[in-house]
Each structure stands twice: as structure tokens, then as C-alpha cells.
XYZ file of C-alpha atoms in Angstrom:
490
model
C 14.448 -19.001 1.125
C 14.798 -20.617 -2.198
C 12.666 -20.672 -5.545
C 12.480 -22.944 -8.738
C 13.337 -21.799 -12.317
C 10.289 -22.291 -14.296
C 10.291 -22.728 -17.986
C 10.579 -19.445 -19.256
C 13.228 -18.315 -16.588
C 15.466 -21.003 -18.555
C 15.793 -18.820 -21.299
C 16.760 -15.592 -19.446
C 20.151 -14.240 -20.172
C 21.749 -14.659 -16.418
C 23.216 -11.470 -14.581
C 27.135 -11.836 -13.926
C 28.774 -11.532 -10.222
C 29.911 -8.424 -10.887
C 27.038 -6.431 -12.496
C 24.946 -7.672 -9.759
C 27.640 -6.791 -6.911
C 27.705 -3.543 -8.896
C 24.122 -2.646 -8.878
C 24.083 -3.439 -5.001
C 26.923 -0.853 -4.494
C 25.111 1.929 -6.368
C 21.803 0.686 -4.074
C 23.958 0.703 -0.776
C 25.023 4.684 -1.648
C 22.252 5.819 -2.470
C 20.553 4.439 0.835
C 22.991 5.657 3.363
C 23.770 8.802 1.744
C 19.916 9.877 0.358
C 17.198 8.246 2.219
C 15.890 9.992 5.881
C 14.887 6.803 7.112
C 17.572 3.656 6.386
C 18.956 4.133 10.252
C 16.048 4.462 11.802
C 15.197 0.733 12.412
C 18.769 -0.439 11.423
C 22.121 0.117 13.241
C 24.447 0.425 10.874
C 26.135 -2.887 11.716
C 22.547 -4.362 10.539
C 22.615 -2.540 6.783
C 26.323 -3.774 6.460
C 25.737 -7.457 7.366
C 22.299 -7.528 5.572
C 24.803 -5.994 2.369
C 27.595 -8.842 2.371
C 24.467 -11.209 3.555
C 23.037 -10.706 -0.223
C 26.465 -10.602 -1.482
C 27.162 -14.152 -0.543
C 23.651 -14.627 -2.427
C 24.921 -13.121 -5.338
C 28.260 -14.826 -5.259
C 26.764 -16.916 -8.421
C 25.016 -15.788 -11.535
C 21.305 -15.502 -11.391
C 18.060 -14.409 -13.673
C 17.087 -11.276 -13.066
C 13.651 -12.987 -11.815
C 16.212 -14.039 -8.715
C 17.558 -11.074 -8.116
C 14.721 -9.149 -7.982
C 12.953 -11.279 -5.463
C 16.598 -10.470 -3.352
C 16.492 -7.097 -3.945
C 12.765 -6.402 -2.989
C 13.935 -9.038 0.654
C 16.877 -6.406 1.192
C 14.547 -3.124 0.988
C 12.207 -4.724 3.158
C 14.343 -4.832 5.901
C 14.463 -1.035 5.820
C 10.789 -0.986 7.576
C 9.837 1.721 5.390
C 6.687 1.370 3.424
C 7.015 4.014 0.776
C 11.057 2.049 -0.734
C 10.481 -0.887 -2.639
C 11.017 -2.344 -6.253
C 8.020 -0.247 -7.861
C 6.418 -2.199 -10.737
C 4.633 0.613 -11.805
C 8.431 2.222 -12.494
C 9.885 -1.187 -13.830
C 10.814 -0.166 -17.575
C 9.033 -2.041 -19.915
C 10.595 -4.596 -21.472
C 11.788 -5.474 -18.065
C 8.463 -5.545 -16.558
C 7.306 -8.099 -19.054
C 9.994 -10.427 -18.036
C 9.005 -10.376 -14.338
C 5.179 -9.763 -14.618
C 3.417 -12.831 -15.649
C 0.574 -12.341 -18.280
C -1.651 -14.976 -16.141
C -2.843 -14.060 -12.737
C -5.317 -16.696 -10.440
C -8.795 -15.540 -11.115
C -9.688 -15.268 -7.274
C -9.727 -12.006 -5.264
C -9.018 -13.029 -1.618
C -7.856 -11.592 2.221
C -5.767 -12.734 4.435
C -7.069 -13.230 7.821
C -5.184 -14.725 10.775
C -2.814 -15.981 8.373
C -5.430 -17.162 6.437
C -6.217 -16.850 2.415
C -10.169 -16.053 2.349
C -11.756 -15.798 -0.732
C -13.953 -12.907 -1.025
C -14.643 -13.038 -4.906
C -14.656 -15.935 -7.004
C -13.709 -15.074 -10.848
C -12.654 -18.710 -11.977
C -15.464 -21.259 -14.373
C -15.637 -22.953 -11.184
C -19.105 -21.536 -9.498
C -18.551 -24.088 -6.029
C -15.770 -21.786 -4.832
C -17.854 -19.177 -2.714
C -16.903 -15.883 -0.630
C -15.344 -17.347 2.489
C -13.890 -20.189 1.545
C -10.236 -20.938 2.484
C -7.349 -21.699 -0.147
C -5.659 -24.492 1.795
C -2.812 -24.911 -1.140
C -1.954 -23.740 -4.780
C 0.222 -26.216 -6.692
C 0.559 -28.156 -3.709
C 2.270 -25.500 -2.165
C 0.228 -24.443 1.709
C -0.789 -21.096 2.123
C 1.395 -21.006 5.377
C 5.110 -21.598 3.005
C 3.162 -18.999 0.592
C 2.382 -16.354 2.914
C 5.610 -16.655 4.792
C 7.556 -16.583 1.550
C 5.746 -13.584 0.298
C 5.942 -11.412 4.264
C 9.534 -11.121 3.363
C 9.014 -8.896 0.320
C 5.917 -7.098 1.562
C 6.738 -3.605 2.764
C 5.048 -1.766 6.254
C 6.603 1.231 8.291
C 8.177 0.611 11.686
C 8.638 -2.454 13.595
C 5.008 -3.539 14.174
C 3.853 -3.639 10.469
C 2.702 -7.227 10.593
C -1.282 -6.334 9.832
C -0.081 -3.784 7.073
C 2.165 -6.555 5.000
C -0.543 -9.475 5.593
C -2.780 -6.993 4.252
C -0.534 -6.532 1.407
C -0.839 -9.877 0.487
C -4.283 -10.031 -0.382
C -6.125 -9.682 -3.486
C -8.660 -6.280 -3.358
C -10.900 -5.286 -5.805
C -8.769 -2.281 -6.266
C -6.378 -4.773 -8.279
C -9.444 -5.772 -10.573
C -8.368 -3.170 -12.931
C -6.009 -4.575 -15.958
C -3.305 -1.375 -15.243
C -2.469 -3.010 -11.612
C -0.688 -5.531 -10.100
C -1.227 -6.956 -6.757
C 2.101 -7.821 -4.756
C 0.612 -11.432 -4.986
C 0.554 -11.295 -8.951
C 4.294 -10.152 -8.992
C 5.942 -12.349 -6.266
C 3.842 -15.849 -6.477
C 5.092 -16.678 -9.473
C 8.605 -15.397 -9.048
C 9.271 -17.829 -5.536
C 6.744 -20.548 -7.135
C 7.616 -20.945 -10.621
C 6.133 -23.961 -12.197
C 8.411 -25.906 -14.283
C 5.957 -26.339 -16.896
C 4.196 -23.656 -19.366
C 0.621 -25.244 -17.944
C -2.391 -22.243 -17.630
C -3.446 -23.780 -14.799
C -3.197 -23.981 -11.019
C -4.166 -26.624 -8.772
C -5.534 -24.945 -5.879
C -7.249 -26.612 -2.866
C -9.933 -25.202 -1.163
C -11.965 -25.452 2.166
C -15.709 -24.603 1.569
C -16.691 -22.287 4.610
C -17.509 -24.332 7.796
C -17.200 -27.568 6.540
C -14.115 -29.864 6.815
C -13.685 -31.165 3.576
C -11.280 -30.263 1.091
C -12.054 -29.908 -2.585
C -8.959 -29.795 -5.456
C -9.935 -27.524 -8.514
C -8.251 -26.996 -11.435
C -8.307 -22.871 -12.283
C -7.543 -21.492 -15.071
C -5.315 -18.645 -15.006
C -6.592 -15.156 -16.341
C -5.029 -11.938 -18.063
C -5.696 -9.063 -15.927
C -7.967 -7.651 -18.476
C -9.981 -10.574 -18.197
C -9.701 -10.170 -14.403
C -11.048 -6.709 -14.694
C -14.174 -8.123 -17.214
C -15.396 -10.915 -14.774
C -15.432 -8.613 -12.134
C -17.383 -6.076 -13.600
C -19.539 -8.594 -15.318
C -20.211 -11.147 -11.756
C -20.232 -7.927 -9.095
C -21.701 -4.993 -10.860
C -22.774 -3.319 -7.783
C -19.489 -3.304 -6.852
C -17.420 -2.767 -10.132
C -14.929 -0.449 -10.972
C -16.456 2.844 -8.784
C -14.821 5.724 -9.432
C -12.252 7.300 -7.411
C -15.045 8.715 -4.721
C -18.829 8.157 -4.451
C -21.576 9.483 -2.125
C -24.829 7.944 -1.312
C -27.447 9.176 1.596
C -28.185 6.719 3.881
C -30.760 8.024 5.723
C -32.341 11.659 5.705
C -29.624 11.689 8.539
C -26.931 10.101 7.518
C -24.346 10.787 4.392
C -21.824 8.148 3.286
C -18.754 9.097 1.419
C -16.304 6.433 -0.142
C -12.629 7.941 -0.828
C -10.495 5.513 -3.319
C -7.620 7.180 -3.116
C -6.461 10.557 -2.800
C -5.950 11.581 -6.481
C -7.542 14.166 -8.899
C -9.094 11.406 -11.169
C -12.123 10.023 -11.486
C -14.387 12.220 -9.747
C -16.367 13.320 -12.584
C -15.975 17.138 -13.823
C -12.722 17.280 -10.729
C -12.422 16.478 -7.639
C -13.314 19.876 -6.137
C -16.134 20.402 -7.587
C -17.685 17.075 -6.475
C -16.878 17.726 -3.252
C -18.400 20.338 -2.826
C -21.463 19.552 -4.717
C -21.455 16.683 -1.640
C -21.376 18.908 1.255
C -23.884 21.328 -0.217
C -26.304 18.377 -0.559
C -25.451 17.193 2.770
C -26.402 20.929 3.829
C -29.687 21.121 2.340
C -30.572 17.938 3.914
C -29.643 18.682 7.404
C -28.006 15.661 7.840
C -25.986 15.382 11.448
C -24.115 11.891 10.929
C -21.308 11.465 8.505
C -19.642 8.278 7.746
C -15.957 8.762 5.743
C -14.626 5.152 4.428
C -10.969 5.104 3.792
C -10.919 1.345 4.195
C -8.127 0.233 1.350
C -6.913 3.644 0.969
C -3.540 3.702 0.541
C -2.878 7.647 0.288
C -1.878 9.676 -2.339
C -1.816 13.601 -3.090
C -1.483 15.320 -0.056
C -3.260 18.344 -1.317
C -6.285 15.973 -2.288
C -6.723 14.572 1.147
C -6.459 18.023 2.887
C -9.387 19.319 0.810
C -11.209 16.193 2.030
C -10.434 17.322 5.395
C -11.419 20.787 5.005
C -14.968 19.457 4.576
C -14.568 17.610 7.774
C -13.846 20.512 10.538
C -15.156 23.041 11.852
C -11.933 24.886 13.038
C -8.680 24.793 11.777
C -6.957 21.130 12.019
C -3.330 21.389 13.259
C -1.292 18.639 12.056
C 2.944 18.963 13.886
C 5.589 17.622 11.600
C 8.861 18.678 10.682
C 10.576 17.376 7.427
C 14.060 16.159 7.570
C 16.481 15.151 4.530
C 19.590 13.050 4.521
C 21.504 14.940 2.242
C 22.097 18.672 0.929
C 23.852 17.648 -2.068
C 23.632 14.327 -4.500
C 26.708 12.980 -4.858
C 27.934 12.639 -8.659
C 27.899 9.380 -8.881
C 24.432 8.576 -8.016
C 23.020 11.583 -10.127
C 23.058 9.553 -13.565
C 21.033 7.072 -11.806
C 18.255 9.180 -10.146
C 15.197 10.142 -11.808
C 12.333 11.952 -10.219
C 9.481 14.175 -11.782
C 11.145 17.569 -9.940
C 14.332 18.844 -11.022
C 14.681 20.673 -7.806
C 14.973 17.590 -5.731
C 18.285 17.315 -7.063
C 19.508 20.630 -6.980
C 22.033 21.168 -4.263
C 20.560 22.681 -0.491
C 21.933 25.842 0.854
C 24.092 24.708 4.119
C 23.549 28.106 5.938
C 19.384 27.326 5.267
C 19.555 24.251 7.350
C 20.179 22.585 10.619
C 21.943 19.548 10.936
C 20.674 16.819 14.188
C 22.875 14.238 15.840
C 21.460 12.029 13.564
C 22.861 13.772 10.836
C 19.541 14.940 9.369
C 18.738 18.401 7.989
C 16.074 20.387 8.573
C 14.961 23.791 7.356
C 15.930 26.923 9.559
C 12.856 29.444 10.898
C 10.005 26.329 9.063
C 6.966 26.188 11.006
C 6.632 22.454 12.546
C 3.109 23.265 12.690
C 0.200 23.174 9.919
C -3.593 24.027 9.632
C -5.939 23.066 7.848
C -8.761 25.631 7.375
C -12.401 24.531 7.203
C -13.853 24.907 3.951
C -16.913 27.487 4.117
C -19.415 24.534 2.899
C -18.159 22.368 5.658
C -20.265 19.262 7.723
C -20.589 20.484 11.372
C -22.194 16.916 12.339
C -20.815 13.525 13.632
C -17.952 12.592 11.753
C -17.296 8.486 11.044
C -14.182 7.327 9.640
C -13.935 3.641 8.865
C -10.096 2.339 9.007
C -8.039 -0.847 7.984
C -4.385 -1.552 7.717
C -4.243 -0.509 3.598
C -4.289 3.300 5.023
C -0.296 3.510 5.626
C 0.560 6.558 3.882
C -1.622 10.072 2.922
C -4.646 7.806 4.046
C -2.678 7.445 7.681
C -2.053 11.052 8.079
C -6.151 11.435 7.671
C -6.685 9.017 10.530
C -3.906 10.744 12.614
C -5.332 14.307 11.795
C -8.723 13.925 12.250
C -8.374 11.907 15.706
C -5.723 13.658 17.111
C -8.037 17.157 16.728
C -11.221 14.735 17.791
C -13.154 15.993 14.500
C -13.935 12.322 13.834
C -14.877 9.096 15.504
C -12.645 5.971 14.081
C -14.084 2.766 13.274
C -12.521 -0.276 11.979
C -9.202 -1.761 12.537
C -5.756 0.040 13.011
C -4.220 1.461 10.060
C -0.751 0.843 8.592
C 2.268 3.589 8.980
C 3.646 4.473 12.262
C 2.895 7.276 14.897
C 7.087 7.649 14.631
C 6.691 9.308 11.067
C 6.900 8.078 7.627
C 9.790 8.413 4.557
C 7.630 10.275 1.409
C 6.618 13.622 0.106
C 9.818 13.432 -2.525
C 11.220 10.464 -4.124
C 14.056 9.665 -6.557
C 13.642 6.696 -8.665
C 16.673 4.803 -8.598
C 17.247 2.695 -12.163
C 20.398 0.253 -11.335
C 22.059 0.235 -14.353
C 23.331 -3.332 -14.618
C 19.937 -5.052 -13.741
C 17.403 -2.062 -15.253
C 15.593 -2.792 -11.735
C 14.143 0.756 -10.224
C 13.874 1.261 -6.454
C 11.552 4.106 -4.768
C 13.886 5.964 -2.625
C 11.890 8.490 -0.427
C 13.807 11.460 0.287
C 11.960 13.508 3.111
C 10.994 11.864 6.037
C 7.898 13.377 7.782
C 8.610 13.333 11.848
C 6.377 14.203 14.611
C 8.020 16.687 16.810
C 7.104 14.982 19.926
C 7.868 11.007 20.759
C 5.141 8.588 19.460
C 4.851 4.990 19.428
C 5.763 2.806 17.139
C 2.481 2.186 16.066
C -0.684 2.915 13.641
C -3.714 4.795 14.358
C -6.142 2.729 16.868
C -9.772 3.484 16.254
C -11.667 4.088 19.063
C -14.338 1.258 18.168
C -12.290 -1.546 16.615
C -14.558 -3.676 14.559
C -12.531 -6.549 12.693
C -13.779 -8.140 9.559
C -14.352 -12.469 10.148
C -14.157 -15.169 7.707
C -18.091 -15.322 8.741
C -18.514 -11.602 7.535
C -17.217 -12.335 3.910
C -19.001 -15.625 3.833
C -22.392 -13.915 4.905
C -21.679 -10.805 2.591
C -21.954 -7.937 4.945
C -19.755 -5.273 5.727
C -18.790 -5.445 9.613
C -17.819 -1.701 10.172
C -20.051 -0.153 8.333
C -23.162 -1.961 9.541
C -21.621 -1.247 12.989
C -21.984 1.941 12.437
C -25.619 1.841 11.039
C -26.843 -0.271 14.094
C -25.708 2.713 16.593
C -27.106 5.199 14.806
C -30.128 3.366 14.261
C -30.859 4.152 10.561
C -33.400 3.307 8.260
C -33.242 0.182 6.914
C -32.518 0.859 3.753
C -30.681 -1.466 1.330
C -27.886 -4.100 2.788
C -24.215 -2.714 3.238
């Protein structure tokens, strides 16, 4: 893997040997000594020669642009979604080094390898939903998408759906606080060489074979966010959860993301308000979309499921940690929003496995959820897709392994073999200024599982001919069985 210097990466101050060799011993501690996970897909041999691999990398002086992209290769060996270079943690004035201002003004999926457009924000009104990207700046999609797989996190060893899915361009990201892994890492292995606001991007018009060359203009994300709201109002910029009835039947309830904002007055208030309506009109058939759901609070998604059961949901993990005590010299380089995550563990309080985890003595493995007294008792839908690899995933997992839901859509991200979260240090290496999310509980089923998402029971995958038609595959697979009213187009 190699990438250009552009322009602007000429004038960066280049990072010595040594503070780089430096910064890579301070990342190697704190992985083998703090995170639950780092030997769970690597032997130890693995970490060591993927170490002096990036060492002979390093054995020259680079930008920091260079490192990073090395950096975020090395923690994506780890398989573990939840430990990568987190550019919402980047300090500032380092951020605005590595984040370009411009971003391509095209939202787009990746399908079967595959860029799709699925919303077309450029001055150029030919380029249509469906269309493929065949090449930016003469670059092919295949070298792109390849090139950006090896910085694009997943849990477990059959994350390929999870990190294509990374790759693509949601609407989520049409919001001028958030950056697409695309925005970050496209311009960091394909640097232009000039200061030019424009890319050269070739594109196949949907079932045709011709191929047209456009010149785009690049966008700021706030502009981003402004064409997207202005060209796709029905769509734009929903708030964290929103409910519509689809029949006198049939309830649909969009969930975001798992956090306490944007619901309106809060989050449990709204919720309730839903299920109360969803009382009074006797509906039997719910449908739940979590499609591009990543997770969040845990707390959050539990109330969600509250509403969803009619008995209490019993989700079995146990919680493991790497370490009872930090050592001293990692502790000036750990930040985290708990004080208690660094405070040392109580030996006699813990057991210790041959994998030299530690896990709380006389801790239930087991938790319930209790239903909520304004609960659905009807047909539960959830709809699925790879985003949901983290809160999101333990939904899927929860509601399907106590049947209180039927799963549409295609598998989600995460793996059945547990996932690293739940506590995190922030790890600022001090030479660089580059943070890494370091997870320091992983969450472990107490039984064997495959290494594998959550499989809905009726897969329905989304086609290059669905996003050129503008329907919504799942969800109108769902409408057709039920055999609602036809009401407007989803």
C-alpha cells in the first residue's frame, strides 16, 4: 500500500523515527496489557510481527497524514470494531490537518464491491440514484475500495459486509458535525498533487454501458448537509426516532441511534407517547427499523426493548477485563469520561481465566429486561443491515434469541463471539497527538457462538435496481405480507 503527498502534506512538519517508534510502544502496552480483546483473533506471534511490520514502515520520517493511515491499518487487524483512530476524539488542531474541508458531494453504497449512488448533491443533475462511480481521479473504485477495507473496522473474522458497509456514504453523514470513513481516508491514500476543488469522477448511468466523465465540485460538509435538506426534504435530517402509522394495523418506528437526543421533550416520554397511541389503535403489527444503526447507550436501547416484550427478555453475558490495575506509564496517556475506570480492581473481587481475563466473583451472567407496563403485545418486525454492529447488534441478538421479534433485512455487523465496549480509555500518543479508542470490557456470551452476525429470518438484500427505482426493499417486503393499505410509497 502506498499514497502520494499532495500539496498541502508538503508543508507538514514530518514525525522523526523515534517519536513515531515511540508512540507505537506506548500503543503496543496499552493493547496487550488493557484491551479484553487484542488475542482473541491474534496469536501473539501475529501482534509482534504486525509491530516490527509497521516499524520497518516507520524506519523513515513521515507526515502525520502517513502515519495515521498506518496506525488506523495496524488497529484494524485487531478485528474489533469498537478500537480505531476516532476522529470525533482527534484534538483539534490535529483534526484539521487530517480532515479535509472538501468532501465529494455524492452520498453512495457499496454493493458487491460496487460504489452506487443513492443521492446526487453535485450541479451535475445527469448523475441519478443508481448509477455506478466507475473511477474518481482516474483512480477505479476496485484500488479505492481495496485501499480503504484495510482501515475499515468490523468484529471477528467474517466482518467483510460490516467494513464494505463502512465505506459508503449514508445520509446519517449529511450532517456538517460528521465524517464518513470515506471523507477521512480518500483523501489521505489519494492525495492530489494539486490544490484543484475538483474531482474527476466517472460514472455508469444505471443499465446502460456507457461511461460519462464529470467534473464535481467538491463541497464543505455544511454545504453537504444544505443540499441534502434542500434536494430530499422528505428525507432530511429526521430526528433521532420517528413514528408514523401505516395502516390502522400497522405502526412503524424508525430508531437513529440509541441516544437521549433528539426525540423531542426526551426520549422516554416519546416512547411512550408511541406505544400508548399504538394502544388506542389496536394495532397488531409492528415494524422496528434499525437499518444504519450503529448502537449507542445501552440504557436507551433497553427501554426500546421494554416496549417490545411481553415477558422479561434474558440477555447471558459476562464481562471480562484485561487488567486490574493501569500500569503507570500508560496512566498519563489515558483519558476516559469515568475516573473509576482507572482506579485499581480488588484482586480478591475477581477471577482470573486461562486467558488471563478477569471477571467479577458471585456477578450474575444473566440479565432481564422487564416489559414496560405500556408495552406492544402484537407482531414485532425488525428490519436489519450490516451498520447494526454494536448496541444496535445486541437488539437483534436479544429480541431473536427470546423470539419477541421477526428479523428482516440483511445480517448485521458484530459477532455472536462477543464484542470489546461498555468502557473505553482514550489513548492520546503523545509524540503524534493521534487518539485511539481502546475498549476495556469485553462483553462474552457464556456459551460458544459463531463467529458471526445476527441472520434474519427473511433476508431481503437491497439491489442496485432498488436504489435506482427508489423503493425500500425490506420494508415494502414487509408491507406486501401483511397486506397493508396502500398508503404512500416506502
Amino acid at each position: 500500500m502506498w499514497t502520494t503527498i499532495s500539496y498541502s502534506q508538503e508543508k507538514q512538519m514530518l514525525l522523526t523515527i523515534s517519536q513515531m517508534h515511540s508512540d507505537l510502544a506506548i500503543l503496543n502496552s496499552a493493547l496487550t496489557s488493557l484491551h479484553p480483546g487484542t488475542y482473541r483473533y491474534l496469536k501473539k506471534l501475529q501482534l509482534d510481527r504486525y509491530f516490527k511490520e509497521i516499524k520497518i514502515q516507520t524506519n523513515k520520517p513521515l507526515s502525520v497524514n502517513e502515519y495515521y493511515i498506518k496506525l488506523s491499518q495496524l488497529t484494524a487487524k485487531l478485528k474489533c470494531g469498537h478500537t480505531y483512530l476516532n476522529p470525533y476524539n482527534q484534538k483539534k488542531a490535529l483534526s484539521s490537518q487530517l480532515n479535509s474541508e472538501l468532501v465529494i458531494p455524492l452520498l453512495f453504497k457499496v454493493i458487491n464491491k460496487k460504489i452506487i449512488v443513492t443521492h446526487n448533491l453535485s450541479e451535475h443533475g445527469k448523475i441519478k440514484a443508481g448509477d455506478e462511480v466507475i473511477s474518481i481521479n482516474g483512480r477505479p473504485t476496485a484500488e479505492i475500495i481495496d485501499s480503504l477495507l484495510t482501515v475499515s473496522r468490523s468484529d471477528g473474522k467474517h466482518g467483510l459486509n460490516k467494513k464494505l458497509d463502512n465505506i459508503g456514504i449514508s445520509p446519517y453523514f449529511a450532517n456538517k458535525d460528521r465524517y464518513a470513513l470515506f471523507d477521512i481516508y480518500f483523501p489521505l491514500f489519494f492525495a492530489k498533487h494539486s490544490s484543484s476543488d475538483y474531482d474527476e469522477v466517472a460514472v455508469k448511468p444505471f443499465n446502460k454501458d456507457e461511461v460519462i466523465k464529470y467534473s464535481l465540485h467538491m463541497i464543505s460538509k455544511q454545504v453537504r448537509q444544505e443540499r441534502y435538506q434542500a434536494r430530499f426534504e422528505t428525507e432530511s435530517m429526521q430526528p433521532t426516532a420517528s413514528f408514523s402509522v401505516l395502516s390502522p394495523q400497522c405502526g412503524y418506528l424508525k430508531i437513529r441511534d440509541f441516544t437521549t437526543k433528539g426525540w423531542g421533550k426526551n426520549y422516554e416520554y416519546c416512547l411512550d407517547s408511541i406505544f400508548i397511541k399504538l394502544k388506542n389503535i389496536r394495532a397488531s403489527k409492528l415494524i422496528v427499523d434499525i437499518r444504519d444503526n450503529e448502537g449507542g447507550d445501552d440504557d436507551v436501547r433497553n427501554k426500546v426493548i421494554s416496549y417490545l416484550i411481553t415477558h422479561p427478555a434474558h440477555h447471558t453475558i459476562r464481562r471480562y477485563f484485561r487488567f486490574l490495575k493501569v500500569s503507570d506509564s500508560l496512566m498519563p496517556y489515558l483519558q476516559t469520561w469515568d475516573p473509576s475506570f482507572k482506579r485499581p480492581k480488588l484482586a480478591s473481587d475477581y477471577n482470573r481465566t486461562k486467558a488471563s481475563l478477569y471477571y467479577k466473583k458471585n456477578t450474575g451472567s444473566t440479565e432481564s429486561i422487564i416489559p414496560n407496563q405500556n408495552h406492544f403485545a402484537g407482531q414485532v418486525y425488525l428490519l436489519i443491515n450490516a451498520t447494526n454492529s454494536s448496541s444496535s447488534f445486541f437488539m437483534a441478538d436479544i429480541l431473536q434469541e427470546n423470539k419477541y421479534a421477526k428479523l428482516v433485512g440483511e445480517a448485521t455487523g458484530g459477532t455472536k463471539q462477543g464484542i470489546n465496549g461498555g468502557q473505553f480509555f482514550f489513548l492520546y500518543l503523545p509524540s503524534s497527538g493521534i487518539e485511539v479508542d481502546i475498549p476495556i470490557i469485553y462483553q462474552s456470551p457464556t456459551k460458544q457462538r459463531k463467529d458471526e452476525g445476527i441472520k434474519p429470518e427473511i433476508t431481503v438484500k437491497t439491489k442496485v435496481s432498488d436504489i435506482a427505482n427508489g423503493v425500500d426493499p425490506q420494508l415494502n417486503y414487509i408491507i406486501r405480507r401483511l397486506s397493508l393499505s396502500k398508503g404512500k410509497r416506502l
